[in-house]
Coordinates of C-alpha atoms in Angstrom, one line a residue:
M1 CA -23.6 -103.7 67.5
I2 CA -26.6 -104.2 65.2
Y3 CA -27.5 -100.5 65.6
E4 CA -24.1 -99.4 64.4
Y5 CA -24.6 -101.5 61.2
I6 CA -28.1 -100.1 60.8
L7 CA -26.8 -96.5 61.4
G8 CA -23.9 -97.1 59.0
G9 CA -26.3 -98.4 56.3
V10 CA -28.6 -95.4 56.7
V11 CA -25.7 -93.0 56.3
L12 CA -24.3 -94.9 53.3
A13 CA -27.8 -95.0 51.7
T14 CA -28.2 -91.2 52.4
M15 CA -24.9 -90.4 50.8
L16 CA -25.6 -92.6 47.8
G17 CA -29.0 -91.0 47.3
F18 CA -27.5 -87.5 47.5
V19 CA -24.9 -88.4 44.9
L20 CA -27.5 -89.9 42.5
L21 CA -29.9 -86.9 43.1
Y22 CA -27.1 -84.4 42.5
G23 CA -26.0 -86.3 39.4
V24 CA -29.5 -86.3 37.9
K25 CA -30.0 -82.6 38.7
A26 CA -26.6 -81.8 37.1
K27 CA -27.6 -83.7 34.0
K28 CA -30.9 -82.0 33.9
T29 CA -29.3 -78.6 34.3
T30 CA -26.9 -79.3 31.5
R31 CA -29.6 -80.6 29.2
A32 CA -32.0 -77.8 30.1
S33 CA -29.4 -75.1 29.4
M34 CA -28.5 -76.3 25.9
E35 CA -30.6 -77.3 22.9
I36 CA -29.4 -78.9 19.7
T37 CA -31.2 -77.3 16.8
R38 CA -32.1 -79.2 13.6
N39 CA -28.7 -78.4 12.2
G40 CA -26.9 -79.7 15.2
F41 CA -25.8 -76.3 16.6
V42 CA -25.8 -75.6 20.3
K43 CA -27.9 -72.6 21.1
M44 CA -28.9 -70.6 24.2
L45 CA -32.1 -71.1 26.0
D46 CA -34.0 -68.5 28.0
N47 CA -31.8 -68.9 31.1
G48 CA -28.9 -67.6 29.0
T49 CA -26.1 -70.0 29.9
C50 CA -24.8 -73.4 29.1
Q51 CA -23.7 -74.2 32.6
S52 CA -23.6 -72.5 36.0
A53 CA -20.6 -70.3 36.6
S54 CA -19.3 -72.7 39.3
E55 CA -19.4 -75.6 36.9
I56 CA -17.5 -73.6 34.3
T57 CA -14.9 -72.7 36.8
R58 CA -14.3 -76.4 37.7
S59 CA -14.5 -78.0 34.3
T60 CA -13.3 -75.5 31.6
D61 CA -9.7 -75.8 30.2
V62 CA -10.0 -73.2 27.5
V63 CA -12.3 -70.3 26.9
I64 CA -12.5 -69.2 23.2
V65 CA -13.9 -65.8 22.4
G66 CA -15.5 -65.9 18.9
A67 CA -16.8 -68.7 16.8
G68 CA -15.8 -67.6 13.3
V69 CA -13.5 -69.7 11.1
A70 CA -10.6 -69.5 13.6
G71 CA -12.6 -69.9 16.7
A72 CA -14.9 -72.7 15.6
A73 CA -12.0 -74.7 14.0
L74 CA -9.9 -74.2 17.1
A75 CA -12.7 -75.3 19.4
Y76 CA -13.1 -78.6 17.5
T77 CA -9.4 -79.2 17.4
L78 CA -8.8 -78.6 21.1
G79 CA -12.0 -80.5 22.0
K80 CA -10.7 -83.5 19.9
E81 CA -7.6 -83.4 22.0
G82 CA -9.7 -84.0 25.1
L83 CA -9.8 -80.4 26.5
Q84 CA -13.0 -78.9 28.0
V85 CA -13.7 -75.9 25.7
H86 CA -16.2 -73.1 26.3
V87 CA -16.8 -70.9 23.2
I88 CA -18.6 -67.6 23.6
E89 CA -19.8 -66.1 20.3
R90 CA -21.7 -62.8 19.9
D91 CA -24.1 -64.1 17.2
L92 CA -24.6 -67.8 16.4
S93 CA -26.8 -67.1 13.4
E94 CA -25.3 -67.6 10.0
P95 CA -22.9 -64.7 9.1
D96 CA -23.4 -62.8 5.8
R97 CA -19.9 -61.5 4.7
I98 CA -18.2 -60.7 1.4
V99 CA -14.8 -62.0 2.4
G100 CA -13.5 -65.3 3.7
E101 CA -15.0 -67.1 0.8
L102 CA -11.9 -68.5 -0.9
L103 CA -9.8 -71.2 0.8
Q104 CA -6.5 -71.8 -0.9
P105 CA -5.3 -75.4 -1.5
G106 CA -2.7 -75.0 1.3
G107 CA -5.6 -74.1 3.7
Y108 CA -7.6 -77.2 2.5
L109 CA -4.6 -79.4 3.4
K110 CA -4.7 -77.9 6.9
L111 CA -8.5 -78.7 7.1
I112 CA -7.6 -82.3 6.3
E113 CA -4.9 -82.3 9.0
L114 CA -7.5 -81.0 11.5
G115 CA -10.2 -83.5 10.4
L116 CA -12.4 -80.7 9.2
E117 CA -12.4 -81.4 5.4
D118 CA -16.0 -82.5 5.5
C119 CA -17.0 -78.9 6.4
V120 CA -16.8 -77.9 2.8
N121 CA -19.4 -80.6 1.9
E122 CA -23.1 -79.9 1.6
I123 CA -22.6 -76.1 1.2
D124 CA -22.4 -76.1 -2.6
A125 CA -18.7 -75.3 -2.4
Q126 CA -16.8 -75.0 -5.7
K127 CA -13.4 -76.4 -6.4
V128 CA -10.8 -73.8 -7.6
F129 CA -7.9 -74.9 -9.7
G130 CA -6.1 -71.6 -10.2
Y131 CA -6.5 -68.1 -11.6
A132 CA -7.1 -66.3 -14.8
L133 CA -5.2 -63.0 -14.9
Y134 CA -6.4 -60.1 -17.1
K135 CA -4.7 -57.0 -18.2
D136 CA -5.4 -54.7 -21.2
G137 CA -7.4 -57.3 -23.1
K138 CA -4.8 -60.0 -22.6
N139 CA -5.1 -62.9 -20.2
A140 CA -3.0 -65.7 -18.6
K141 CA -4.0 -68.9 -17.0
L142 CA -2.2 -69.7 -13.7
S143 CA -2.8 -73.2 -12.5
Y144 CA -2.2 -74.5 -9.0
P145 CA 0.7 -77.0 -8.9
L146 CA -1.5 -79.9 -7.7
E147 CA 0.1 -82.8 -9.5
K148 CA 1.7 -84.3 -6.4
F149 CA -1.6 -84.3 -4.4
S150 CA -4.7 -86.4 -4.4
A151 CA -7.6 -85.5 -6.7
D152 CA -9.6 -83.9 -3.9
V153 CA -6.9 -81.3 -3.1
A154 CA -7.8 -78.0 -4.7
G155 CA -8.9 -74.6 -3.5
R156 CA -12.5 -74.2 -2.3
S157 CA -14.8 -71.2 -2.7
F158 CA -18.2 -70.9 -0.9
H159 CA -20.5 -68.7 1.1
N160 CA -18.5 -67.8 4.2
G161 CA -21.6 -68.1 6.5
R162 CA -22.3 -71.6 5.3
F163 CA -18.8 -72.7 6.0
I164 CA -18.7 -71.2 9.4
Q165 CA -22.0 -72.9 10.4
R166 CA -20.5 -76.2 9.3
L167 CA -17.5 -75.6 11.5
R168 CA -19.7 -74.7 14.4
E169 CA -21.8 -77.8 13.9
K170 CA -18.6 -79.9 13.9
A171 CA -17.4 -78.3 17.1
A172 CA -20.7 -78.6 18.8
S173 CA -20.8 -82.3 18.0
L174 CA -18.1 -82.9 20.6
P175 CA -19.5 -83.5 24.2
N176 CA -16.7 -81.5 25.7
V177 CA -17.2 -78.3 23.6
R178 CA -19.9 -75.8 24.6
L179 CA -21.0 -73.0 22.3
E180 CA -22.8 -70.1 23.9
Q181 CA -24.2 -66.9 22.5
G182 CA -23.0 -64.0 24.5
T183 CA -21.0 -60.7 24.2
V184 CA -17.6 -60.7 25.9
T185 CA -17.2 -57.3 27.6
G186 CA -13.7 -57.8 29.0
L187 CA -10.9 -60.0 30.2
V188 CA -10.6 -61.1 33.9
E189 CA -7.2 -60.2 35.0
E190 CA -5.5 -60.9 38.4
K191 CA -1.9 -59.8 39.0
G192 CA -1.1 -59.7 35.3
T193 CA -2.6 -63.1 34.5
I194 CA -5.8 -63.5 32.5
K195 CA -8.2 -65.8 34.3
G196 CA -11.1 -65.8 31.9
V197 CA -13.7 -63.3 30.5
H198 CA -16.7 -61.3 31.6
Y199 CA -19.7 -61.6 29.2
K200 CA -23.3 -60.8 28.8
T201 CA -25.8 -63.5 27.7
K202 CA -28.4 -62.7 25.1
T203 CA -30.8 -62.0 28.0
S204 CA -28.3 -59.4 29.3
Q205 CA -27.3 -61.6 32.3
E206 CA -23.8 -60.7 33.3
L207 CA -21.6 -63.8 33.9
T208 CA -17.9 -64.7 34.2
A209 CA -16.3 -67.7 32.5
Y210 CA -13.0 -68.9 34.0
A211 CA -10.3 -71.0 32.4
P212 CA -6.5 -71.4 32.7
L213 CA -6.2 -70.4 29.0
T214 CA -8.3 -67.8 27.2
I215 CA -7.9 -67.6 23.4
V216 CA -9.3 -64.4 21.7
C217 CA -10.6 -65.0 18.2
D218 CA -13.1 -62.2 17.9
G219 CA -12.1 -61.1 14.4
C220 CA -10.8 -58.1 12.6
F221 CA -12.9 -55.6 14.7
S222 CA -11.6 -57.2 18.0
N223 CA -12.2 -55.0 21.1
L224 CA -9.9 -57.2 23.2
R225 CA -6.7 -57.2 21.2
R226 CA -5.4 -53.9 22.5
S227 CA -4.4 -55.4 25.9
L228 CA -2.7 -58.5 24.2
C229 CA -0.8 -56.9 21.3
D230 CA 0.4 -53.6 19.8
P231 CA -2.2 -53.2 17.0
K232 CA -0.9 -51.3 14.0
V233 CA -3.9 -51.5 11.7
D234 CA -3.6 -50.2 8.1
N235 CA -6.7 -49.7 5.9
P236 CA -5.3 -49.5 2.3
S237 CA -8.7 -50.0 0.6
C238 CA -12.2 -51.3 0.7
F239 CA -13.9 -54.2 -1.1
V240 CA -17.3 -53.6 -2.7
G241 CA -19.1 -56.9 -3.1
L242 CA -21.7 -58.1 -5.6
I243 CA -23.2 -61.5 -6.5
L244 CA -23.5 -62.2 -10.2
E245 CA -26.2 -64.7 -11.3
N246 CA -27.1 -66.5 -14.6
C247 CA -23.6 -66.4 -16.1
N248 CA -20.4 -68.4 -16.4
L249 CA -16.8 -67.4 -15.7
P250 CA -14.6 -67.4 -18.9
L251 CA -12.5 -70.1 -17.2
A252 CA -14.5 -72.5 -15.1
N253 CA -13.4 -73.3 -11.6
H254 CA -10.8 -70.5 -11.6
G255 CA -10.6 -67.2 -9.8
H256 CA -10.4 -64.2 -12.1
V257 CA -8.2 -61.2 -11.4
I258 CA -8.5 -58.1 -13.5
L259 CA -5.7 -55.7 -13.2
G260 CA -8.0 -52.7 -13.5
D261 CA -7.7 -49.0 -13.0
P262 CA -7.4 -47.9 -10.2
S263 CA -7.0 -51.3 -8.6
P264 CA -7.9 -55.0 -9.0
I265 CA -11.3 -56.6 -9.6
L266 CA -11.9 -60.2 -8.5
F267 CA -14.4 -62.8 -9.7
Y268 CA -14.8 -66.3 -8.3
P269 CA -17.6 -68.8 -7.9
I270 CA -19.3 -69.2 -4.4
S271 CA -21.9 -71.7 -5.4
S272 CA -23.0 -73.6 -8.5
T273 CA -25.2 -70.6 -9.6
E274 CA -23.4 -67.6 -8.1
I275 CA -20.2 -65.6 -8.8
R276 CA -18.8 -63.2 -6.3
C277 CA -17.4 -60.0 -7.6
L278 CA -15.1 -57.9 -5.4
V279 CA -14.2 -54.4 -6.5
D280 CA -11.2 -52.9 -4.7
V281 CA -11.6 -49.2 -4.0
P282 CA -8.4 -47.6 -2.8
G283 CA -8.6 -45.5 0.4
Q284 CA -10.8 -45.6 3.4
K285 CA -13.9 -44.0 1.9
V286 CA -16.0 -45.4 -0.8
P287 CA -18.8 -43.8 -2.8
S288 CA -22.1 -43.8 -1.0
I289 CA -24.3 -46.8 -1.6
S290 CA -27.5 -45.2 -0.3
N291 CA -27.6 -42.2 -2.6
G292 CA -26.6 -44.1 -5.8
E293 CA -23.0 -42.9 -6.1
M294 CA -21.6 -46.4 -5.8
A295 CA -23.9 -47.8 -8.5
Q296 CA -22.8 -44.9 -10.8
Y297 CA -19.1 -45.6 -10.0
L298 CA -19.5 -49.3 -10.7
K299 CA -21.3 -48.7 -14.0
S300 CA -19.0 -45.9 -15.3
V301 CA -15.6 -46.9 -14.0
V302 CA -15.6 -50.6 -13.3
A303 CA -18.1 -52.1 -15.8
P304 CA -16.0 -51.2 -18.9
Q305 CA -13.1 -53.2 -17.5
V306 CA -15.2 -56.3 -16.8
P307 CA -14.7 -59.3 -19.2
P308 CA -17.4 -59.3 -21.9
E309 CA -18.8 -62.7 -20.7
L310 CA -19.6 -61.1 -17.3
Y311 CA -20.7 -57.6 -18.4
N312 CA -24.5 -58.1 -18.5
A313 CA -24.6 -60.1 -15.3
F314 CA -22.4 -57.4 -13.6
I315 CA -24.8 -54.6 -14.7
A316 CA -27.8 -56.7 -13.6
A317 CA -26.2 -57.2 -10.2
V318 CA -25.6 -53.4 -9.8
D319 CA -29.2 -52.7 -10.8
K320 CA -30.4 -55.3 -8.3
G321 CA -28.9 -53.1 -5.6
N322 CA -27.5 -55.7 -3.1
I323 CA -24.2 -53.9 -2.8
K324 CA -22.0 -54.4 0.3
S325 CA -18.7 -52.9 1.3
M326 CA -16.0 -53.9 3.8
P327 CA -12.7 -52.3 4.8
N328 CA -9.6 -54.2 3.9
R329 CA -7.2 -54.3 6.8
S330 CA -3.7 -55.4 7.4
M331 CA -2.0 -55.8 10.7
P332 CA 1.3 -57.5 11.5
A333 CA 1.4 -59.8 14.5
T334 CA 3.0 -57.9 17.4
P335 CA 1.9 -59.8 20.5
H336 CA 2.4 -58.9 24.1
P337 CA 3.0 -62.4 25.7
T338 CA 0.4 -62.4 28.5
P339 CA 0.0 -65.3 31.0
G340 CA -3.3 -67.0 30.5
A341 CA -4.2 -65.5 27.1
L342 CA -3.5 -65.9 23.4
L343 CA -4.6 -64.1 20.2
M344 CA -5.6 -66.0 17.1
G345 CA -7.1 -65.3 13.7
D346 CA -7.9 -61.8 12.4
A347 CA -7.8 -60.5 15.9
F348 CA -4.1 -61.3 15.9
N349 CA -2.9 -60.9 12.4
M350 CA -4.4 -59.6 9.1
R351 CA -3.2 -59.1 5.5
H352 CA -4.9 -57.7 2.4
P353 CA -7.5 -60.2 1.3
L354 CA -6.5 -59.9 -2.4
T355 CA -4.7 -63.3 -2.3
G356 CA -7.3 -65.1 -0.1
G357 CA -4.7 -66.2 2.4
G358 CA -6.4 -65.4 5.7
M359 CA -8.0 -68.7 6.4
T360 CA -4.9 -70.6 5.4
V361 CA -2.9 -68.6 8.0
A362 CA -5.5 -69.2 10.7
L363 CA -5.7 -72.9 10.1
S364 CA -1.9 -73.3 10.0
D365 CA -1.7 -71.4 13.3
I366 CA -4.3 -73.9 14.8
V367 CA -2.2 -76.9 13.7
I368 CA 0.9 -75.3 15.4
L369 CA -0.9 -74.5 18.6
R370 CA -2.5 -78.0 18.8
D371 CA 0.9 -79.6 18.5
L372 CA 2.3 -77.3 21.2
L373 CA -0.5 -78.0 23.6
R374 CA -0.6 -81.8 23.0
P375 CA 2.2 -82.8 25.4
L376 CA 1.0 -80.6 28.3
Q377 CA -0.5 -82.4 31.3
N378 CA -2.4 -79.3 32.4
L379 CA -2.7 -75.6 31.7
Y380 CA -2.6 -74.1 35.2
D381 CA 1.0 -73.0 35.3
A382 CA 0.2 -69.6 33.7
S383 CA 3.7 -68.1 33.6
G384 CA 5.3 -71.4 32.5
L385 CA 2.7 -71.8 29.8
C386 CA 3.1 -68.2 28.6
E387 CA 6.9 -68.7 28.3
Y388 CA 6.4 -72.0 26.5
L389 CA 3.8 -70.6 24.0
E390 CA 6.2 -67.8 23.0
S391 CA 7.5 -70.5 20.6
F392 CA 4.1 -70.3 18.8
Y393 CA 4.9 -66.8 17.7
T394 CA 8.2 -67.9 16.1
L395 CA 7.0 -71.2 14.7
R396 CA 4.2 -69.6 12.8
K397 CA 6.3 -66.9 11.2
P398 CA 7.7 -68.6 8.0
V399 CA 4.3 -69.6 6.7
A400 CA 2.3 -66.6 8.0
S401 CA 4.8 -64.0 7.0
T402 CA 5.3 -65.4 3.5
I403 CA 1.5 -65.2 2.9
N404 CA 1.2 -61.8 4.5
T405 CA 4.1 -60.3 2.6
L406 CA 2.9 -61.7 -0.7
A407 CA -0.5 -60.3 -0.1
G408 CA 0.8 -56.8 0.7
A409 CA 3.3 -56.7 -2.1
L410 CA 1.0 -58.1 -4.8
Y411 CA -1.7 -55.5 -3.9
K412 CA 0.8 -52.7 -4.4
V413 CA 2.1 -54.1 -7.6
F414 CA -1.4 -54.8 -9.0
C415 CA -2.7 -51.2 -8.4
A416 CA -2.5 -48.8 -11.2
S417 CA -0.1 -45.9 -10.9
P418 CA 1.0 -42.9 -13.0
D419 CA 4.6 -43.5 -12.1
P420 CA 6.5 -45.0 -15.1
A421 CA 8.5 -47.3 -12.9
R422 CA 5.4 -48.7 -11.1
K423 CA 3.7 -49.1 -14.5
E424 CA 6.7 -51.2 -15.7
M425 CA 6.7 -53.3 -12.6
R426 CA 3.0 -54.0 -13.0
Q427 CA 3.5 -55.0 -16.7
A428 CA 6.6 -57.0 -15.8
C429 CA 4.6 -59.0 -13.2
F430 CA 1.8 -59.8 -15.7
D431 CA 4.4 -60.8 -18.4
Y432 CA 6.5 -62.9 -15.9
L433 CA 3.5 -64.9 -14.8
S434 CA 2.4 -65.4 -18.4
L435 CA 5.7 -67.1 -19.2
G436 CA 4.5 -70.3 -17.6
G437 CA 6.8 -72.9 -16.2
V438 CA 8.6 -72.0 -12.9
C439 CA 7.8 -68.3 -13.5
S440 CA 4.1 -69.3 -13.0
T441 CA 4.1 -72.3 -10.7
G442 CA 6.6 -70.7 -8.3
P443 CA 4.6 -67.6 -7.5
V444 CA 1.3 -69.6 -7.6
S445 CA 2.7 -72.2 -5.2
L446 CA 3.4 -69.3 -2.8
L447 CA 0.0 -67.8 -3.3
S448 CA -1.8 -71.1 -2.8
G449 CA -0.1 -71.8 0.5
L450 CA 1.4 -75.0 -0.9
N451 CA 5.0 -73.7 -0.7
P452 CA 5.0 -70.8 1.7
R453 CA 8.8 -70.3 1.9
P454 CA 10.2 -66.8 2.5
F455 CA 13.3 -67.2 0.4
H456 CA 11.3 -68.3 -2.6
L457 CA 9.0 -65.3 -2.2
V458 CA 12.0 -62.9 -2.3
F459 CA 13.5 -64.7 -5.3
H460 CA 10.4 -64.5 -7.4
F461 CA 9.6 -60.9 -6.4
F462 CA 13.0 -59.6 -7.5
A463 CA 13.0 -61.9 -10.5
V464 CA 10.0 -59.9 -11.7
A465 CA 11.9 -56.7 -11.1
V466 CA 15.0 -57.9 -12.9
F467 CA 12.8 -59.2 -15.7
G468 CA 11.2 -55.8 -16.0
V469 CA 14.6 -54.1 -16.1
G470 CA 15.8 -56.5 -18.8
R471 CA 12.7 -55.6 -20.9
L472 CA 13.5 -51.9 -20.6
L473 CA 17.1 -52.3 -21.6
L474 CA 16.5 -54.4 -24.7
P475 CA 17.2 -54.1 -27.5
Y476 CA 19.0 -50.8 -26.9
P477 CA 19.4 -49.1 -23.5
S478 CA 18.9 -45.4 -23.2
P479 CA 19.5 -43.0 -20.3
K480 CA 15.8 -42.7 -19.8
R481 CA 15.3 -46.5 -19.8
I482 CA 18.2 -47.0 -17.4
W483 CA 16.8 -44.4 -15.1
I484 CA 13.3 -46.1 -15.1
G485 CA 15.0 -49.5 -14.6
A486 CA 16.9 -48.2 -11.5
R487 CA 13.7 -46.7 -10.1
L488 CA 11.9 -50.0 -10.8
I489 CA 14.4 -51.9 -8.6
Y490 CA 14.3 -49.2 -6.0
G491 CA 10.5 -49.2 -6.0
A492 CA 10.4 -53.0 -5.7
S493 CA 12.7 -52.8 -2.7
G494 CA 10.4 -50.0 -1.2
I495 CA 7.4 -52.3 -1.6
I496 CA 8.7 -55.6 -0.1
F497 CA 11.3 -54.6 2.5
P498 CA 9.0 -52.5 4.8
I499 CA 6.5 -55.4 4.8
M500 CA 9.2 -57.9 5.8
K501 CA 10.5 -55.5 8.4
A502 CA 7.0 -55.2 10.0
E503 CA 6.7 -59.0 9.9
G504 CA 10.1 -59.6 11.5
V505 CA 13.1 -60.5 9.3
R506 CA 14.8 -62.7 11.8
Q507 CA 11.7 -64.7 12.7
M508 CA 10.6 -64.9 9.1
F509 CA 13.9 -66.1 7.5
F510 CA 15.9 -67.5 10.4
P511 CA 13.4 -68.7 13.0
A512 CA 15.9 -71.3 14.4
T513 CA 18.1 -68.5 15.6
V514 CA 15.3 -67.2 17.9
P515 CA 15.6 -68.7 21.5
A516 CA 11.8 -69.1 21.7
Y517 CA 12.0 -71.6 18.8
Y518 CA 13.4 -74.2 21.2
R519 CA 11.1 -73.8 24.2
A520 CA 10.3 -77.0 26.0
P521 CA 6.9 -77.8 27.6
P522 CA 6.7 -76.8 31.3
I523 CA 7.4 -79.7 33.7
H524 CA 4.7 -80.3 36.4

């Protein structure tokens, strides 16, 4: 009998020792595979992975492709909900971009809702309280309607890369979120269901990450979106970016929009000492930067239209030569609901960056997705989850489509045109906004994301058109003026209706009539 007790004790001790040894090794493996840098970011070590593939298979709830604004914010949000999140980002170093630098007040409110408002701290971000609009030597001040909000609520402008690094740092601070540097090469698909992703580490090791839900946030140049949506990408123009130094904006803490010829010019602060200038160049081709054509274009065509207070700094920035360009893209959201996968951010939906609405849409989408996933016990019912998440595409529409439509419509109205009707529409828009009161606060509340309501957008857009027609017909109508007025209304309809059609009229204006609006969580 005593031998049986001894034998049992030996077996028990052996098992206990094995468990302890395995646990220590697992901890060592995890610690050895990740390193926290001085800034708090998770980075890859020489072995090229954060955990072994088998550990990822067992423990990961969500794989996120991309750690830009959408991916990093989503990682933190889902991690805070208790999900195990694995983020794979092509390059974890600080990005250097000329867009994604202005967060509207509506977007800042979403940051607060997600617990990420501190990510605009310690990056020299500047508060933005509205816009100054310039046309033909005249200007109008358009203030955000912030009276009902706390003093901290305003727009924010900053270096895009600094903001993204703060978001990554925040995500990496959670123990259940792993950031890894690697290049995703494709989706893992089995019988029509996405099971995860194939990727290469920075040491070119080929690995597979599995999860019941894969969320693709790999940006405007996404190479994965084609299998998850019907991408209809439009490239109406390009932005040419400069940084102005040693100067002050005519109206402090405001974005400045010059209705130039042939298209708008933007100025806004991105730090306490720097002002970003974005010059819109229509079409897909821009003058060459390398051979000096761009510098000549900026000096001869753009500089004469720049406010006098910024002229010398603008010329100095051109002479300095740090000129960058980026295509402006728009793409309506046309998803293919796919079990096990979801698109987010610019990989999913883009609009012209003139109005700075992209980050507001992305953060709003994250809030909606978080609330949809919150009641779920697990994510392994791929078909049930896919059917349930179809409601995401409907719930996001009123906000996203309002911001998208406004961006596309304003860009077309703000561009110069030889057509008399388009000229009148452009002038009417400037004069309407200059009236103040509801004529100013209404459109600006839409632009800022504080009141993204589709019916308000349509009301103000056609109020501008009717205002333009009224100006034409007073004091005395003539056949020519009546004809231009009719073409103005027709032209306004031709601008906004195609954009709304692409966005989806029913989902945009009447989402409650869409069956997916009422989808209930799958029952396990």
